[in-house]
């Protein structure tokens, strides 16, 4: 089926990340916030938390955007977040506006599995720091170097 094929190529890309020295950071995707969680984790550089307050602030922007651009939706949370739309640029701008250090501002590199399980990349943002998000066709997760993963799991760093 199409679902199984998608799952297989996503698993191939996850294996590719592993072989390149990266780890995919799982998140709950609670309230369809998986993209917001991954973005907030990268912004804070803390991958042990789902960053509830930062995600709530981003979700508020989603709600406002939905009400303004999709008033026919029965619920403001029904706006499906996609990493390739104009609204993604607004989310990246909102994330970077909260980062004071110019060197820590982010360009998000969105990786999607191609038909062979290899990464297909698109970039959003103009910051000097690159942050990878794995787009699994409806679920998004942060991707980090394994050495950061080991450090972050043992110690929490304040946002920069």
JSON list of C-alpha atoms in Angstrom, two decimals, residues 3-152:
[
{"chain": "A", "resi": 3, "resn": "UNK", "atom": "CA", "xyz": [1.22, 3.95, 3.52]},
{"chain": "A", "resi": 4, "resn": "UNK", "atom": "CA", "xyz": [3.66, 1.03, 3.74]},
{"chain": "A", "resi": 5, "resn": "UNK", "atom": "CA", "xyz": [5.77, 2.40, 0.89]},
{"chain": "A", "resi": 6, "resn": "UNK", "atom": "CA", "xyz": [5.96, 5.79, 2.62]},
{"chain": "A", "resi": 7, "resn": "UNK", "atom": "CA", "xyz": [6.86, 4.15, 5.92]},
{"chain": "A", "resi": 8, "resn": "UNK", "atom": "CA", "xyz": [9.60, 2.12, 4.21]},
{"chain": "A", "resi": 9, "resn": "UNK", "atom": "CA", "xyz": [11.26, 5.10, 2.54]},
{"chain": "A", "resi": 10, "resn": "UNK", "atom": "CA", "xyz": [11.03, 7.09, 5.78]},
{"chain": "A", "resi": 11, "resn": "UNK", "atom": "CA", "xyz": [12.73, 4.21, 7.59]},
{"chain": "A", "resi": 12, "resn": "UNK", "atom": "CA", "xyz": [15.43, 4.19, 4.91]},
{"chain": "A", "resi": 13, "resn": "UNK", "atom": "CA", "xyz": [16.02, 7.91, 5.44]},
{"chain": "A", "resi": 14, "resn": "UNK", "atom": "CA", "xyz": [16.12, 7.42, 9.21]},
{"chain": "A", "resi": 15, "resn": "UNK", "atom": "CA", "xyz": [18.80, 4.75, 8.64]},
{"chain": "A", "resi": 16, "resn": "UNK", "atom": "CA", "xyz": [20.65, 7.18, 6.34]},
{"chain": "A", "resi": 17, "resn": "UNK", "atom": "CA", "xyz": [20.64, 9.81, 9.12]},
{"chain": "A", "resi": 18, "resn": "UNK", "atom": "CA", "xyz": [21.99, 7.21, 11.55]},
{"chain": "A", "resi": 19, "resn": "UNK", "atom": "CA", "xyz": [24.79, 6.23, 9.16]},
{"chain": "A", "resi": 20, "resn": "UNK", "atom": "CA", "xyz": [25.72, 9.90, 8.75]},
{"chain": "A", "resi": 21, "resn": "UNK", "atom": "CA", "xyz": [26.02, 10.38, 12.53]},
{"chain": "A", "resi": 22, "resn": "UNK", "atom": "CA", "xyz": [22.60, 11.89, 13.25]},
{"chain": "A", "resi": 23, "resn": "UNK", "atom": "CA", "xyz": [19.72, 10.94, 15.50]},
{"chain": "A", "resi": 24, "resn": "UNK", "atom": "CA", "xyz": [16.04, 11.61, 14.93]},
{"chain": "A", "resi": 25, "resn": "UNK", "atom": "CA", "xyz": [14.49, 13.01, 18.13]},
{"chain": "A", "resi": 26, "resn": "UNK", "atom": "CA", "xyz": [11.02, 11.51, 18.61]},
{"chain": "A", "resi": 27, "resn": "UNK", "atom": "CA", "xyz": [8.15, 13.73, 19.73]},
{"chain": "A", "resi": 28, "resn": "UNK", "atom": "CA", "xyz": [4.55, 13.00, 20.65]},
{"chain": "A", "resi": 29, "resn": "UNK", "atom": "CA", "xyz": [3.00, 15.16, 17.94]},
{"chain": "A", "resi": 30, "resn": "UNK", "atom": "CA", "xyz": [0.38, 16.07, 20.55]},
{"chain": "A", "resi": 31, "resn": "UNK", "atom": "CA", "xyz": [-2.37, 18.34, 19.16]},
{"chain": "A", "resi": 32, "resn": "UNK", "atom": "CA", "xyz": [-0.81, 18.05, 15.67]},
{"chain": "A", "resi": 33, "resn": "UNK", "atom": "CA", "xyz": [2.09, 20.17, 16.97]},
{"chain": "A", "resi": 34, "resn": "UNK", "atom": "CA", "xyz": [4.97, 17.94, 15.83]},
{"chain": "A", "resi": 35, "resn": "UNK", "atom": "CA", "xyz": [6.43, 20.58, 13.47]},
{"chain": "A", "resi": 36, "resn": "UNK", "atom": "CA", "xyz": [6.15, 23.26, 16.17]},
{"chain": "A", "resi": 37, "resn": "UNK", "atom": "CA", "xyz": [7.77, 20.94, 18.73]},
{"chain": "A", "resi": 38, "resn": "UNK", "atom": "CA", "xyz": [10.72, 20.21, 16.42]},
{"chain": "A", "resi": 39, "resn": "UNK", "atom": "CA", "xyz": [11.19, 23.92, 15.67]},
{"chain": "A", "resi": 40, "resn": "UNK", "atom": "CA", "xyz": [11.02, 24.88, 19.36]},
{"chain": "A", "resi": 41, "resn": "UNK", "atom": "CA", "xyz": [13.49, 22.13, 20.30]},
{"chain": "A", "resi": 42, "resn": "UNK", "atom": "CA", "xyz": [15.99, 23.44, 17.76]},
{"chain": "A", "resi": 43, "resn": "UNK", "atom": "CA", "xyz": [15.45, 27.04, 18.90]},
{"chain": "A", "resi": 44, "resn": "UNK", "atom": "CA", "xyz": [16.06, 26.17, 22.55]},
{"chain": "A", "resi": 45, "resn": "UNK", "atom": "CA", "xyz": [18.71, 23.53, 21.78]},
{"chain": "A", "resi": 46, "resn": "UNK", "atom": "CA", "xyz": [17.01, 21.38, 24.41]},
{"chain": "A", "resi": 47, "resn": "UNK", "atom": "CA", "xyz": [15.79, 18.09, 23.01]},
{"chain": "A", "resi": 48, "resn": "UNK", "atom": "CA", "xyz": [14.67, 16.49, 26.27]},
{"chain": "A", "resi": 49, "resn": "UNK", "atom": "CA", "xyz": [11.50, 18.61, 26.40]},
{"chain": "A", "resi": 50, "resn": "UNK", "atom": "CA", "xyz": [8.66, 19.28, 23.99]},
{"chain": "A", "resi": 51, "resn": "UNK", "atom": "CA", "xyz": [8.90, 23.01, 24.86]},
{"chain": "A", "resi": 52, "resn": "UNK", "atom": "CA", "xyz": [5.23, 23.45, 25.77]},
{"chain": "A", "resi": 53, "resn": "UNK", "atom": "CA", "xyz": [5.26, 27.22, 26.33]},
{"chain": "A", "resi": 54, "resn": "UNK", "atom": "CA", "xyz": [7.16, 27.97, 23.10]},
{"chain": "A", "resi": 55, "resn": "UNK", "atom": "CA", "xyz": [4.91, 25.57, 21.18]},
{"chain": "A", "resi": 56, "resn": "UNK", "atom": "CA", "xyz": [1.83, 27.26, 22.67]},
{"chain": "A", "resi": 57, "resn": "UNK", "atom": "CA", "xyz": [3.11, 30.65, 21.43]},
{"chain": "A", "resi": 58, "resn": "UNK", "atom": "CA", "xyz": [3.70, 29.24, 17.95]},
{"chain": "A", "resi": 59, "resn": "UNK", "atom": "CA", "xyz": [0.29, 27.52, 18.00]},
{"chain": "A", "resi": 60, "resn": "UNK", "atom": "CA", "xyz": [-1.26, 30.93, 18.76]},
{"chain": "A", "resi": 61, "resn": "UNK", "atom": "CA", "xyz": [0.33, 32.23, 15.55]},
{"chain": "A", "resi": 62, "resn": "UNK", "atom": "CA", "xyz": [-1.12, 29.23, 13.69]},
{"chain": "A", "resi": 63, "resn": "UNK", "atom": "CA", "xyz": [-4.57, 29.95, 15.13]},
{"chain": "A", "resi": 64, "resn": "UNK", "atom": "CA", "xyz": [-4.39, 33.63, 14.12]},
{"chain": "A", "resi": 65, "resn": "UNK", "atom": "CA", "xyz": [-3.17, 32.71, 10.64]},
{"chain": "A", "resi": 66, "resn": "UNK", "atom": "CA", "xyz": [-5.93, 30.14, 10.24]},
{"chain": "A", "resi": 67, "resn": "UNK", "atom": "CA", "xyz": [-8.66, 32.56, 11.29]},
{"chain": "A", "resi": 68, "resn": "UNK", "atom": "CA", "xyz": [-7.33, 35.19, 8.87]},
{"chain": "A", "resi": 69, "resn": "UNK", "atom": "CA", "xyz": [-6.61, 32.96, 5.86]},
{"chain": "A", "resi": 70, "resn": "UNK", "atom": "CA", "xyz": [-8.95, 29.98, 6.31]},
{"chain": "A", "resi": 71, "resn": "UNK", "atom": "CA", "xyz": [-12.08, 31.32, 8.07]},
{"chain": "A", "resi": 72, "resn": "UNK", "atom": "CA", "xyz": [-14.14, 28.43, 6.69]},
{"chain": "A", "resi": 73, "resn": "UNK", "atom": "CA", "xyz": [-12.34, 25.92, 8.94]},
{"chain": "A", "resi": 74, "resn": "UNK", "atom": "CA", "xyz": [-14.57, 24.65, 11.78]},
{"chain": "A", "resi": 75, "resn": "UNK", "atom": "CA", "xyz": [-11.65, 24.83, 14.23]},
{"chain": "A", "resi": 76, "resn": "UNK", "atom": "CA", "xyz": [-8.58, 27.04, 14.18]},
{"chain": "A", "resi": 77, "resn": "UNK", "atom": "CA", "xyz": [-6.45, 23.98, 14.95]},
{"chain": "A", "resi": 78, "resn": "UNK", "atom": "CA", "xyz": [-7.62, 22.29, 11.76]},
{"chain": "A", "resi": 79, "resn": "UNK", "atom": "CA", "xyz": [-5.08, 24.18, 9.69]},
{"chain": "A", "resi": 80, "resn": "UNK", "atom": "CA", "xyz": [-2.66, 21.45, 8.70]},
{"chain": "A", "resi": 81, "resn": "UNK", "atom": "CA", "xyz": [0.92, 22.60, 9.08]},
{"chain": "A", "resi": 82, "resn": "UNK", "atom": "CA", "xyz": [3.19, 21.95, 6.15]},
{"chain": "A", "resi": 83, "resn": "UNK", "atom": "CA", "xyz": [6.86, 22.82, 6.02]},
{"chain": "A", "resi": 84, "resn": "UNK", "atom": "CA", "xyz": [6.72, 24.05, 2.43]},
{"chain": "A", "resi": 85, "resn": "UNK", "atom": "CA", "xyz": [4.12, 26.81, 2.58]},
{"chain": "A", "resi": 86, "resn": "UNK", "atom": "CA", "xyz": [4.36, 30.57, 3.01]},
{"chain": "A", "resi": 87, "resn": "UNK", "atom": "CA", "xyz": [3.25, 30.17, 6.58]},
{"chain": "A", "resi": 88, "resn": "UNK", "atom": "CA", "xyz": [6.41, 28.18, 7.35]},
{"chain": "A", "resi": 89, "resn": "UNK", "atom": "CA", "xyz": [8.43, 31.31, 6.55]},
{"chain": "A", "resi": 90, "resn": "UNK", "atom": "CA", "xyz": [6.36, 33.19, 9.13]},
{"chain": "A", "resi": 91, "resn": "UNK", "atom": "CA", "xyz": [6.97, 30.48, 11.73]},
{"chain": "A", "resi": 92, "resn": "UNK", "atom": "CA", "xyz": [10.72, 30.57, 11.09]},
{"chain": "A", "resi": 93, "resn": "UNK", "atom": "CA", "xyz": [10.69, 34.35, 11.42]},
{"chain": "A", "resi": 94, "resn": "UNK", "atom": "CA", "xyz": [8.81, 34.03, 14.75]},
{"chain": "A", "resi": 95, "resn": "UNK", "atom": "CA", "xyz": [11.32, 31.45, 16.03]},
{"chain": "A", "resi": 96, "resn": "UNK", "atom": "CA", "xyz": [14.31, 33.57, 15.00]},
{"chain": "A", "resi": 97, "resn": "UNK", "atom": "CA", "xyz": [12.80, 36.74, 16.48]},
{"chain": "A", "resi": 98, "resn": "UNK", "atom": "CA", "xyz": [13.05, 35.12, 19.93]},
{"chain": "A", "resi": 99, "resn": "UNK", "atom": "CA", "xyz": [16.75, 34.27, 19.48]},
{"chain": "A", "resi": 100, "resn": "UNK", "atom": "CA", "xyz": [18.88, 37.23, 20.58]},
{"chain": "A", "resi": 101, "resn": "UNK", "atom": "CA", "xyz": [22.29, 36.02, 19.40]},
{"chain": "A", "resi": 102, "resn": "UNK", "atom": "CA", "xyz": [22.58, 36.63, 15.63]},
{"chain": "A", "resi": 103, "resn": "UNK", "atom": "CA", "xyz": [24.92, 33.64, 15.30]},
{"chain": "A", "resi": 104, "resn": "UNK", "atom": "CA", "xyz": [22.26, 31.30, 16.79]},
{"chain": "A", "resi": 105, "resn": "UNK", "atom": "CA", "xyz": [19.48, 32.26, 14.35]},
{"chain": "A", "resi": 106, "resn": "UNK", "atom": "CA", "xyz": [18.32, 29.28, 12.31]},
{"chain": "A", "resi": 107, "resn": "UNK", "atom": "CA", "xyz": [17.94, 28.12, 8.75]},
{"chain": "A", "resi": 108, "resn": "UNK", "atom": "CA", "xyz": [15.71, 25.07, 8.89]},
{"chain": "A", "resi": 109, "resn": "UNK", "atom": "CA", "xyz": [16.73, 22.29, 6.50]},
{"chain": "A", "resi": 110, "resn": "UNK", "atom": "CA", "xyz": [13.68, 20.14, 5.87]},
{"chain": "A", "resi": 111, "resn": "UNK", "atom": "CA", "xyz": [14.52, 16.60, 4.79]},
{"chain": "A", "resi": 112, "resn": "UNK", "atom": "CA", "xyz": [11.96, 14.47, 2.98]},
{"chain": "A", "resi": 113, "resn": "UNK", "atom": "CA", "xyz": [12.65, 10.94, 1.75]},
{"chain": "A", "resi": 114, "resn": "UNK", "atom": "CA", "xyz": [12.80, 10.62, -2.02]},
{"chain": "A", "resi": 115, "resn": "UNK", "atom": "CA", "xyz": [11.61, 7.43, -3.75]},
{"chain": "A", "resi": 116, "resn": "UNK", "atom": "CA", "xyz": [14.92, 5.74, -2.88]},
{"chain": "A", "resi": 117, "resn": "UNK", "atom": "CA", "xyz": [14.93, 6.71, 0.81]},
{"chain": "A", "resi": 118, "resn": "UNK", "atom": "CA", "xyz": [17.54, 9.42, 0.26]},
{"chain": "A", "resi": 119, "resn": "UNK", "atom": "CA", "xyz": [17.11, 12.99, 1.53]},
{"chain": "A", "resi": 120, "resn": "UNK", "atom": "CA", "xyz": [15.50, 15.65, -0.59]},
{"chain": "A", "resi": 121, "resn": "UNK", "atom": "CA", "xyz": [16.25, 19.03, 1.01]},
{"chain": "A", "resi": 122, "resn": "UNK", "atom": "CA", "xyz": [14.57, 22.40, 1.15]},
{"chain": "A", "resi": 123, "resn": "UNK", "atom": "CA", "xyz": [15.67, 25.33, 3.27]},
{"chain": "A", "resi": 124, "resn": "UNK", "atom": "CA", "xyz": [13.57, 27.87, 5.10]},
{"chain": "A", "resi": 125, "resn": "UNK", "atom": "CA", "xyz": [15.09, 30.87, 6.86]},
{"chain": "A", "resi": 126, "resn": "UNK", "atom": "CA", "xyz": [18.31, 32.81, 6.61]},
{"chain": "A", "resi": 127, "resn": "UNK", "atom": "CA", "xyz": [20.13, 32.15, 9.88]},
{"chain": "A", "resi": 128, "resn": "UNK", "atom": "CA", "xyz": [23.74, 30.97, 10.08]},
{"chain": "A", "resi": 129, "resn": "UNK", "atom": "CA", "xyz": [22.85, 27.92, 12.21]},
{"chain": "A", "resi": 130, "resn": "UNK", "atom": "CA", "xyz": [21.47, 24.93, 10.31]},
{"chain": "A", "resi": 131, "resn": "UNK", "atom": "CA", "xyz": [18.78, 22.80, 11.97]},
{"chain": "A", "resi": 132, "resn": "UNK", "atom": "CA", "xyz": [17.38, 19.65, 10.36]},
{"chain": "A", "resi": 133, "resn": "UNK", "atom": "CA", "xyz": [13.73, 18.63, 10.53]},
{"chain": "A", "resi": 134, "resn": "UNK", "atom": "CA", "xyz": [12.68, 15.23, 9.19]},
{"chain": "A", "resi": 135, "resn": "UNK", "atom": "CA", "xyz": [9.39, 15.56, 7.28]},
{"chain": "A", "resi": 136, "resn": "UNK", "atom": "CA", "xyz": [7.87, 12.09, 7.37]},
{"chain": "A", "resi": 137, "resn": "UNK", "atom": "CA", "xyz": [4.84, 12.99, 5.28]},
{"chain": "A", "resi": 138, "resn": "UNK", "atom": "CA", "xyz": [2.64, 14.28, 8.08]},
{"chain": "A", "resi": 139, "resn": "UNK", "atom": "CA", "xyz": [4.89, 13.93, 11.13]},
{"chain": "A", "resi": 140, "resn": "UNK", "atom": "CA", "xyz": [7.94, 16.08, 11.81]},
{"chain": "A", "resi": 141, "resn": "UNK", "atom": "CA", "xyz": [10.89, 15.45, 14.13]},
{"chain": "A", "resi": 142, "resn": "UNK", "atom": "CA", "xyz": [14.12, 17.27, 14.92]},
{"chain": "A", "resi": 143, "resn": "UNK", "atom": "CA", "xyz": [17.35, 15.67, 13.73]},
{"chain": "A", "resi": 144, "resn": "UNK", "atom": "CA", "xyz": [20.56, 16.29, 15.67]},
{"chain": "A", "resi": 145, "resn": "UNK", "atom": "CA", "xyz": [24.17, 15.07, 15.61]},
{"chain": "A", "resi": 146, "resn": "UNK", "atom": "CA", "xyz": [24.62, 12.03, 17.86]},
{"chain": "A", "resi": 147, "resn": "UNK", "atom": "CA", "xyz": [27.25, 13.79, 19.99]},
{"chain": "A", "resi": 148, "resn": "UNK", "atom": "CA", "xyz": [24.75, 16.53, 20.80]},
{"chain": "A", "resi": 149, "resn": "UNK", "atom": "CA", "xyz": [22.14, 13.91, 21.55]},
{"chain": "A", "resi": 150, "resn": "UNK", "atom": "CA", "xyz": [24.38, 12.29, 24.17]},
{"chain": "A", "resi": 151, "resn": "UNK", "atom": "CA", "xyz": [25.21, 15.65, 25.79]},
{"chain": "A", "resi": 152, "resn": "UNK", "atom": "CA", "xyz": [21.64, 16.99, 25.75]}
]
